[in-house]
PDB file of C-alpha atoms in Angstrom:
ATOM      1  CA  MET A   1      22.003  28.052 -83.712  1.00 57.00           C
ATOM      2  CA  THR A   2      19.283  25.478 -83.954  1.00 63.00           C
ATOM      3  CA  THR A   3      17.170  24.168 -81.139  1.00 63.00           C
ATOM      4  CA  PRO A   4      17.226  20.402 -80.802  1.00 62.00           C
ATOM      5  CA  GLN A   5      13.949  18.644 -81.203  1.00 60.00           C
ATOM      6  CA  ASN A   6      12.318  16.880 -78.288  1.00 59.00           C
ATOM      7  CA  PRO A   7      12.486  13.152 -79.118  1.00 59.00           C
ATOM      8  CA  TYR A   8       9.238  12.506 -77.245  1.00 60.00           C
ATOM      9  CA  GLN A   9       7.247  15.160 -79.058  1.00 58.00           C
ATOM     10  CA  THR A  10       5.326  14.149 -82.114  1.00 59.00           C
ATOM     11  CA  PRO A  11       6.792  15.947 -85.107  1.00 58.00           C
ATOM     12  CA  PRO A  12       4.420  18.208 -86.991  1.00 58.00           C
ATOM     13  CA  GLN A  13       2.873  16.611 -90.052  1.00 60.00           C
ATOM     14  CA  ASP A  14       1.597  18.227 -93.179  1.00 60.00           C
ATOM     15  CA  GLY A  15       2.974  21.613 -92.238  1.00 58.00           C
ATOM     16  CA  GLN A  16       0.869  21.870 -89.108  1.00 60.00           C
ATOM     17  CA  ALA A  17       2.267  23.195 -85.832  1.00 60.00           C
ATOM     18  CA  ALA A  18       2.779  20.919 -82.885  1.00 57.00           C
ATOM     19  CA  PRO A  19      -0.213  20.580 -80.601  1.00 59.00           C
ATOM     20  CA  GLN A  20      -0.276  23.083 -77.753  1.00 61.00           C
ATOM     21  CA  ASN A  21      -1.579  22.864 -74.201  1.00 61.00           C
ATOM     22  CA  PRO A  22      -5.249  23.750 -74.376  1.00 62.00           C
ATOM     23  CA  TYR A  23      -5.264  24.918 -70.731  1.00 63.00           C
ATOM     24  CA  ALA A  24      -2.321  27.270 -71.001  1.00 58.00           C
ATOM     25  CA  THR A  25      -2.753  31.013 -71.182  1.00 61.00           C
ATOM     26  CA  PRO A  26      -2.315  32.099 -74.806  1.00 61.00           C
ATOM     27  CA  ASN A  27       1.089  33.635 -75.589  1.00 62.00           C
ATOM     28  CA  ALA A  28       2.137  33.462 -71.906  1.00 57.00           C
ATOM     29  CA  THR A  29       5.519  32.439 -70.750  1.00 62.00           C
ATOM     30  CA  VAL A  30       5.315  29.848 -68.043  1.00 56.00           C
ATOM     31  CA  PRO A  31       7.995  30.097 -65.355  1.00 62.00           C
ATOM     32  CA  PRO A  32       9.607  26.813 -64.454  1.00 62.00           C
ATOM     33  CA  GLN A  33       7.816  25.109 -61.588  1.00 62.00           C
ATOM     34  CA  GLN A  34       9.566  24.741 -58.284  1.00 65.00           C
ATOM     35  CA  GLY A  35       9.113  21.520 -56.385  1.00 62.00           C
ATOM     36  CA  TYR A  36       7.016  21.794 -53.240  1.00 62.00           C
ATOM     37  CA  ALA A  37       7.137  19.224 -50.493  1.00 62.00           C
ATOM     38  CA  ALA A  38       4.006  17.224 -50.014  1.00 61.00           C
ATOM     39  CA  PRO A  39       2.192  17.935 -46.739  1.00 61.00           C
ATOM     40  CA  PRO A  40       3.262  15.488 -43.999  1.00 57.00           C
ATOM     41  CA  ALA A  41       1.044  12.535 -43.268  1.00 59.00           C
ATOM     42  CA  ALA A  42      -1.042  12.714 -40.124  1.00 63.00           C
ATOM     43  CA  GLY A  43       0.980  11.854 -37.006  1.00 62.00           C
ATOM     44  CA  PHE A  44       4.415  12.440 -38.554  1.00 60.00           C
ATOM     45  CA  GLN A  45       6.635  15.491 -38.306  1.00 66.00           C
ATOM     46  CA  ALA A  46       8.171  16.957 -41.401  1.00 62.00           C
ATOM     47  CA  PRO A  47      11.968  16.878 -41.438  1.00 61.00           C
ATOM     48  CA  PRO A  48      13.590  20.160 -40.445  1.00 56.00           C
ATOM     49  CA  ALA A  49      14.656  22.525 -43.198  1.00 59.00           C
ATOM     50  CA  THR A  50      18.286  22.253 -44.201  1.00 65.00           C
ATOM     51  CA  GLY A  51      20.603  24.759 -42.623  1.00 65.00           C
ATOM     52  CA  PHE A  52      18.783  24.779 -39.301  1.00 66.00           C
ATOM     53  CA  PRO A  53      19.635  22.563 -36.310  1.00 70.00           C
ATOM     54  CA  ALA A  54      17.198  19.840 -35.358  1.00 70.00           C
ATOM     55  CA  PRO A  55      14.934  20.696 -32.426  1.00 72.00           C
ATOM     56  CA  PRO A  56      15.947  19.152 -29.087  1.00 77.00           C
ATOM     57  CA  ALA A  57      14.347  15.852 -28.159  1.00 76.00           C
ATOM     58  CA  PRO A  58      11.520  16.145 -25.649  1.00 74.00           C
ATOM     59  CA  ALA A  59      12.458  15.401 -22.045  1.00 69.00           C
ATOM     60  CA  LYS A  60      11.598  11.900 -20.912  1.00 67.00           C
ATOM     61  CA  ALA A  61       9.126  11.472 -18.107  1.00 60.00           C
ATOM     62  CA  SER A  62      10.814  10.451 -14.865  1.00 57.00           C
ATOM     63  CA  GLY A  63       8.168   7.921 -13.861  1.00 54.00           C
ATOM     64  CA  GLY A  64      10.621   5.632 -12.019  1.00 53.00           C
ATOM     65  CA  LYS A  65      12.777   8.345 -10.475  1.00 61.00           C
ATOM     66  CA  ARG A  66      10.792   9.415  -7.464  1.00 67.00           C
ATOM     67  CA  LEU A  67      13.694   9.777  -5.054  1.00 70.00           C
ATOM     68  CA  GLY A  68      15.817  12.849  -5.297  1.00 78.00           C
ATOM     69  CA  ARG A  69      19.382  13.150  -4.106  1.00 81.00           C
ATOM     70  CA  ALA A  70      18.287  13.696  -0.486  1.00 82.00           C
ATOM     71  CA  GLY A  71      15.945  10.695  -0.644  1.00 84.00           C
ATOM     72  CA  LYS A  72      18.761   8.456  -1.841  1.00 87.00           C
ATOM     73  CA  ARG A  73      20.985   9.613   1.009  1.00 88.00           C
ATOM     74  CA  ILE A  74      18.277   8.895   3.572  1.00 90.00           C
ATOM     75  CA  LEU A  75      17.773   5.448   2.079  1.00 89.00           C
ATOM     76  CA  ILE A  76      21.516   4.768   2.293  1.00 91.00           C
ATOM     77  CA  TYR A  77      21.591   5.871   5.956  1.00 92.00           C
ATOM     78  CA  ILE A  78      18.675   3.561   6.778  1.00 93.00           C
ATOM     79  CA  VAL A  79      20.402   0.607   5.120  1.00 93.00           C
ATOM     80  CA  VAL A  80      23.668   1.377   6.968  1.00 93.00           C
ATOM     81  CA  PHE A  81      21.901   1.515  10.354  1.00 90.00           C
ATOM     82  CA  ILE A  82      20.121  -1.763   9.658  1.00 90.00           C
ATOM     83  CA  VAL A  83      23.408  -3.420   8.717  1.00 90.00           C
ATOM     84  CA  ILE A  84      25.066  -2.084  11.893  1.00 86.00           C
ATOM     85  CA  GLY A  85      22.178  -3.306  14.068  1.00 80.00           C
ATOM     86  CA  VAL A  86      22.164  -6.758  12.505  1.00 82.00           C
ATOM     87  CA  GLY A  87      25.966  -6.887  12.735  1.00 78.00           C
ATOM     88  CA  TYR A  88      25.877  -6.010  16.440  1.00 70.00           C
ATOM     89  CA  THR A  89      23.253  -8.656  17.131  1.00 68.00           C
ATOM     90  CA  ILE A  90      25.267 -11.299  15.302  1.00 72.00           C
ATOM     91  CA  TYR A  91      28.453 -10.195  17.087  1.00 66.00           C
ATOM     92  CA  ASP A  92      26.684 -10.334  20.445  1.00 61.00           C
ATOM     93  CA  GLN A  93      25.343 -13.831  19.798  1.00 61.00           C
ATOM     94  CA  VAL A  94      28.632 -15.160  18.389  1.00 62.00           C
ATOM     95  CA  THR A  95      30.848 -13.639  21.075  1.00 59.00           C
ATOM     96  CA  GLY A  96      28.406 -14.528  23.810  1.00 62.00           C
ATOM     97  CA  GLY A  97      26.792 -11.466  25.334  1.00 69.00           C
ATOM     98  CA  ALA A  98      25.485 -11.551  28.909  1.00 74.00           C
ATOM     99  CA  ASP A  99      21.935 -12.312  27.795  1.00 75.00           C
ATOM    100  CA  THR A 100      23.143 -15.559  26.167  1.00 78.00           C
ATOM    101  CA  ALA A 101      24.756 -16.916  29.378  1.00 84.00           C
ATOM    102  CA  LYS A 102      23.344 -19.935  31.220  1.00 87.00           C
ATOM    103  CA  VAL A 103      24.152 -21.446  34.579  1.00 91.00           C
ATOM    104  CA  GLY A 104      27.443 -23.355  34.283  1.00 91.00           C
ATOM    105  CA  ASP A 105      28.835 -21.201  31.438  1.00 90.00           C
ATOM    106  CA  CYS A 106      32.232 -19.603  31.876  1.00 91.00           C
ATOM    107  CA  VAL A 107      32.703 -15.895  31.164  1.00 90.00           C
ATOM    108  CA  SER A 108      35.531 -13.498  30.534  1.00 88.00           C
ATOM    109  CA  VAL A 109      35.114 -10.174  32.267  1.00 88.00           C
ATOM    110  CA  THR A 110      37.486  -7.376  31.252  1.00 87.00           C
ATOM    111  CA  GLY A 111      37.418  -3.618  31.618  1.00 84.00           C
ATOM    112  CA  SER A 112      36.821  -1.653  34.791  1.00 84.00           C
ATOM    113  CA  ASP A 113      34.283  -2.012  37.607  1.00 80.00           C
ATOM    114  CA  THR A 114      32.306   0.908  36.172  1.00 81.00           C
ATOM    115  CA  ASN A 115      32.528  -0.260  32.543  1.00 82.00           C
ATOM    116  CA  PRO A 116      32.981  -4.057  32.454  1.00 83.00           C
ATOM    117  CA  ASP A 117      32.968  -6.059  29.222  1.00 83.00           C
ATOM    118  CA  LEU A 118      31.597  -9.612  29.578  1.00 83.00           C
ATOM    119  CA  HIS A 119      31.674 -12.416  26.996  1.00 84.00           C
ATOM    120  CA  VAL A 120      30.642 -16.033  27.336  1.00 86.00           C
ATOM    121  CA  VAL A 121      33.655 -18.227  26.528  1.00 87.00           C
ATOM    122  CA  SER A 122      34.613 -21.878  26.772  1.00 88.00           C
ATOM    123  CA  CYS A 123      35.695 -22.954  30.242  1.00 90.00           C
ATOM    124  CA  SER A 124      38.957 -24.212  28.717  1.00 91.00           C
ATOM    125  CA  ASP A 125      39.678 -20.702  27.379  1.00 88.00           C
ATOM    126  CA  SER A 126      42.516 -18.988  29.255  1.00 90.00           C
ATOM    127  CA  SER A 127      40.550 -15.741  29.392  1.00 88.00           C
ATOM    128  CA  ALA A 128      37.694 -17.357  31.381  1.00 90.00           C
ATOM    129  CA  ASN A 129      37.833 -15.898  34.874  1.00 91.00           C
ATOM    130  CA  TYR A 130      34.308 -16.549  36.284  1.00 92.00           C
ATOM    131  CA  LYS A 131      31.610 -19.175  36.145  1.00 93.00           C
ATOM    132  CA  VAL A 132      27.874 -18.334  36.050  1.00 92.00           C
ATOM    133  CA  VAL A 133      26.180 -19.717  39.196  1.00 92.00           C
ATOM    134  CA  ASP A 134      22.746 -18.099  38.697  1.00 92.00           C
ATOM    135  CA  VAL A 135      20.849 -16.012  36.097  1.00 90.00           C
ATOM    136  CA  LYS A 136      18.086 -13.619  37.132  1.00 88.00           C
ATOM    137  CA  ASP A 137      15.818 -11.268  35.198  1.00 84.00           C
ATOM    138  CA  GLY A 138      16.180  -7.610  36.074  1.00 81.00           C
ATOM    139  CA  SER A 139      19.032  -5.170  36.491  1.00 77.00           C
ATOM    140  CA  ASP A 140      19.847  -5.156  40.237  1.00 80.00           C
ATOM    141  CA  GLU A 141      23.233  -6.768  41.010  1.00 79.00           C
ATOM    142  CA  ASN A 142      22.294  -6.904  44.708  1.00 81.00           C
ATOM    143  CA  GLU A 143      20.049  -9.893  43.872  1.00 85.00           C
ATOM    144  CA  CYS A 144      23.240 -12.008  43.820  1.00 88.00           C
ATOM    145  CA  GLN A 145      23.862 -11.459  47.565  1.00 88.00           C
ATOM    146  CA  GLY A 146      23.062 -14.655  49.361  1.00 86.00           C
ATOM    147  CA  VAL A 147      23.377 -16.825  46.243  1.00 90.00           C
ATOM    148  CA  PRO A 148      25.627 -19.800  47.183  1.00 91.00           C
ATOM    149  CA  GLY A 149      29.035 -19.567  45.443  1.00 90.00           C
ATOM    150  CA  ALA A 150      28.498 -16.047  44.058  1.00 91.00           C
ATOM    151  CA  VAL A 151      31.449 -13.681  44.480  1.00 91.00           C
ATOM    152  CA  ALA A 152      30.304 -10.969  42.060  1.00 89.00           C
ATOM    153  CA  GLY A 153      27.293  -9.802  40.162  1.00 88.00           C
ATOM    154  CA  TYR A 154      27.021  -8.464  36.615  1.00 87.00           C
ATOM    155  CA  SER A 155      23.957  -6.648  35.366  1.00 85.00           C
ATOM    156  CA  GLN A 156      23.011  -5.776  31.846  1.00 80.00           C
ATOM    157  CA  THR A 157      20.171  -3.385  31.346  1.00 78.00           C
ATOM    158  CA  GLY A 158      17.803  -4.174  28.519  1.00 65.00           C
ATOM    159  CA  GLY A 159      18.813  -2.344  25.404  1.00 62.00           C
ATOM    160  CA  ARG A 160      18.225  -2.774  21.739  1.00 59.00           C
ATOM    161  CA  TYR A 161      18.375  -6.476  20.865  1.00 58.00           C
ATOM    162  CA  THR A 162      19.273  -7.409  24.468  1.00 63.00           C
ATOM    163  CA  SER A 163      17.303  -8.130  27.594  1.00 72.00           C
ATOM    164  CA  ALA A 164      17.841  -6.993  31.165  1.00 82.00           C
ATOM    165  CA  VAL A 165      19.673  -9.748  32.995  1.00 87.00           C
ATOM    166  CA  VAL A 166      21.723 -10.221  36.173  1.00 89.00           C
ATOM    167  CA  LEU A 167      24.486 -12.839  36.208  1.00 90.00           C
ATOM    168  CA  CYS A 168      25.673 -14.113  39.563  1.00 92.00           C
ATOM    169  CA  LEU A 169      29.330 -15.064  39.048  1.00 92.00           C
ATOM    170  CA  GLY A 170      31.456 -17.470  41.035  1.00 92.00           C
ATOM    171  CA  ASN A 171      35.098 -18.476  40.900  1.00 90.00           C
ATOM    172  CA  LYS A 172      36.063 -20.694  38.017  1.00 82.00           C
TER     173      LYS A 172
END
């Protein structure tokens, strides 16, 4: 069997042998070279070797997540209480709480003597059963005794979003 000639090698001329590598070890067999990866450039990671899973990505910093689960719950509770407080204030103003009443306004008083529920209503409203004859600061219903036309007194102690007021009520 004959060995094919390398087409890129210069054929020997005049019976001379082909030029040899001057740096090679004489009469040594050179093993085939294996390819080595070039070292990675600065700042870059070399790709992982085949057959092995890629390393996990580093955890992201939680710079914006300062509230934990308990913090979020507390924040939700605060928002709910604010909404309830604002809702009560709006309800009280719209439905006419005792602290919004003025002399001449009509009111609807329902409930019991120990737990009355008073709302300012239009005098043409069928639920109107008293008319305000005087308004006093404080919380003592006895201040209505001696007020002309007063048949009952209603006191509201100052609470959250309300003020302490006494309404002297007369017949409608």
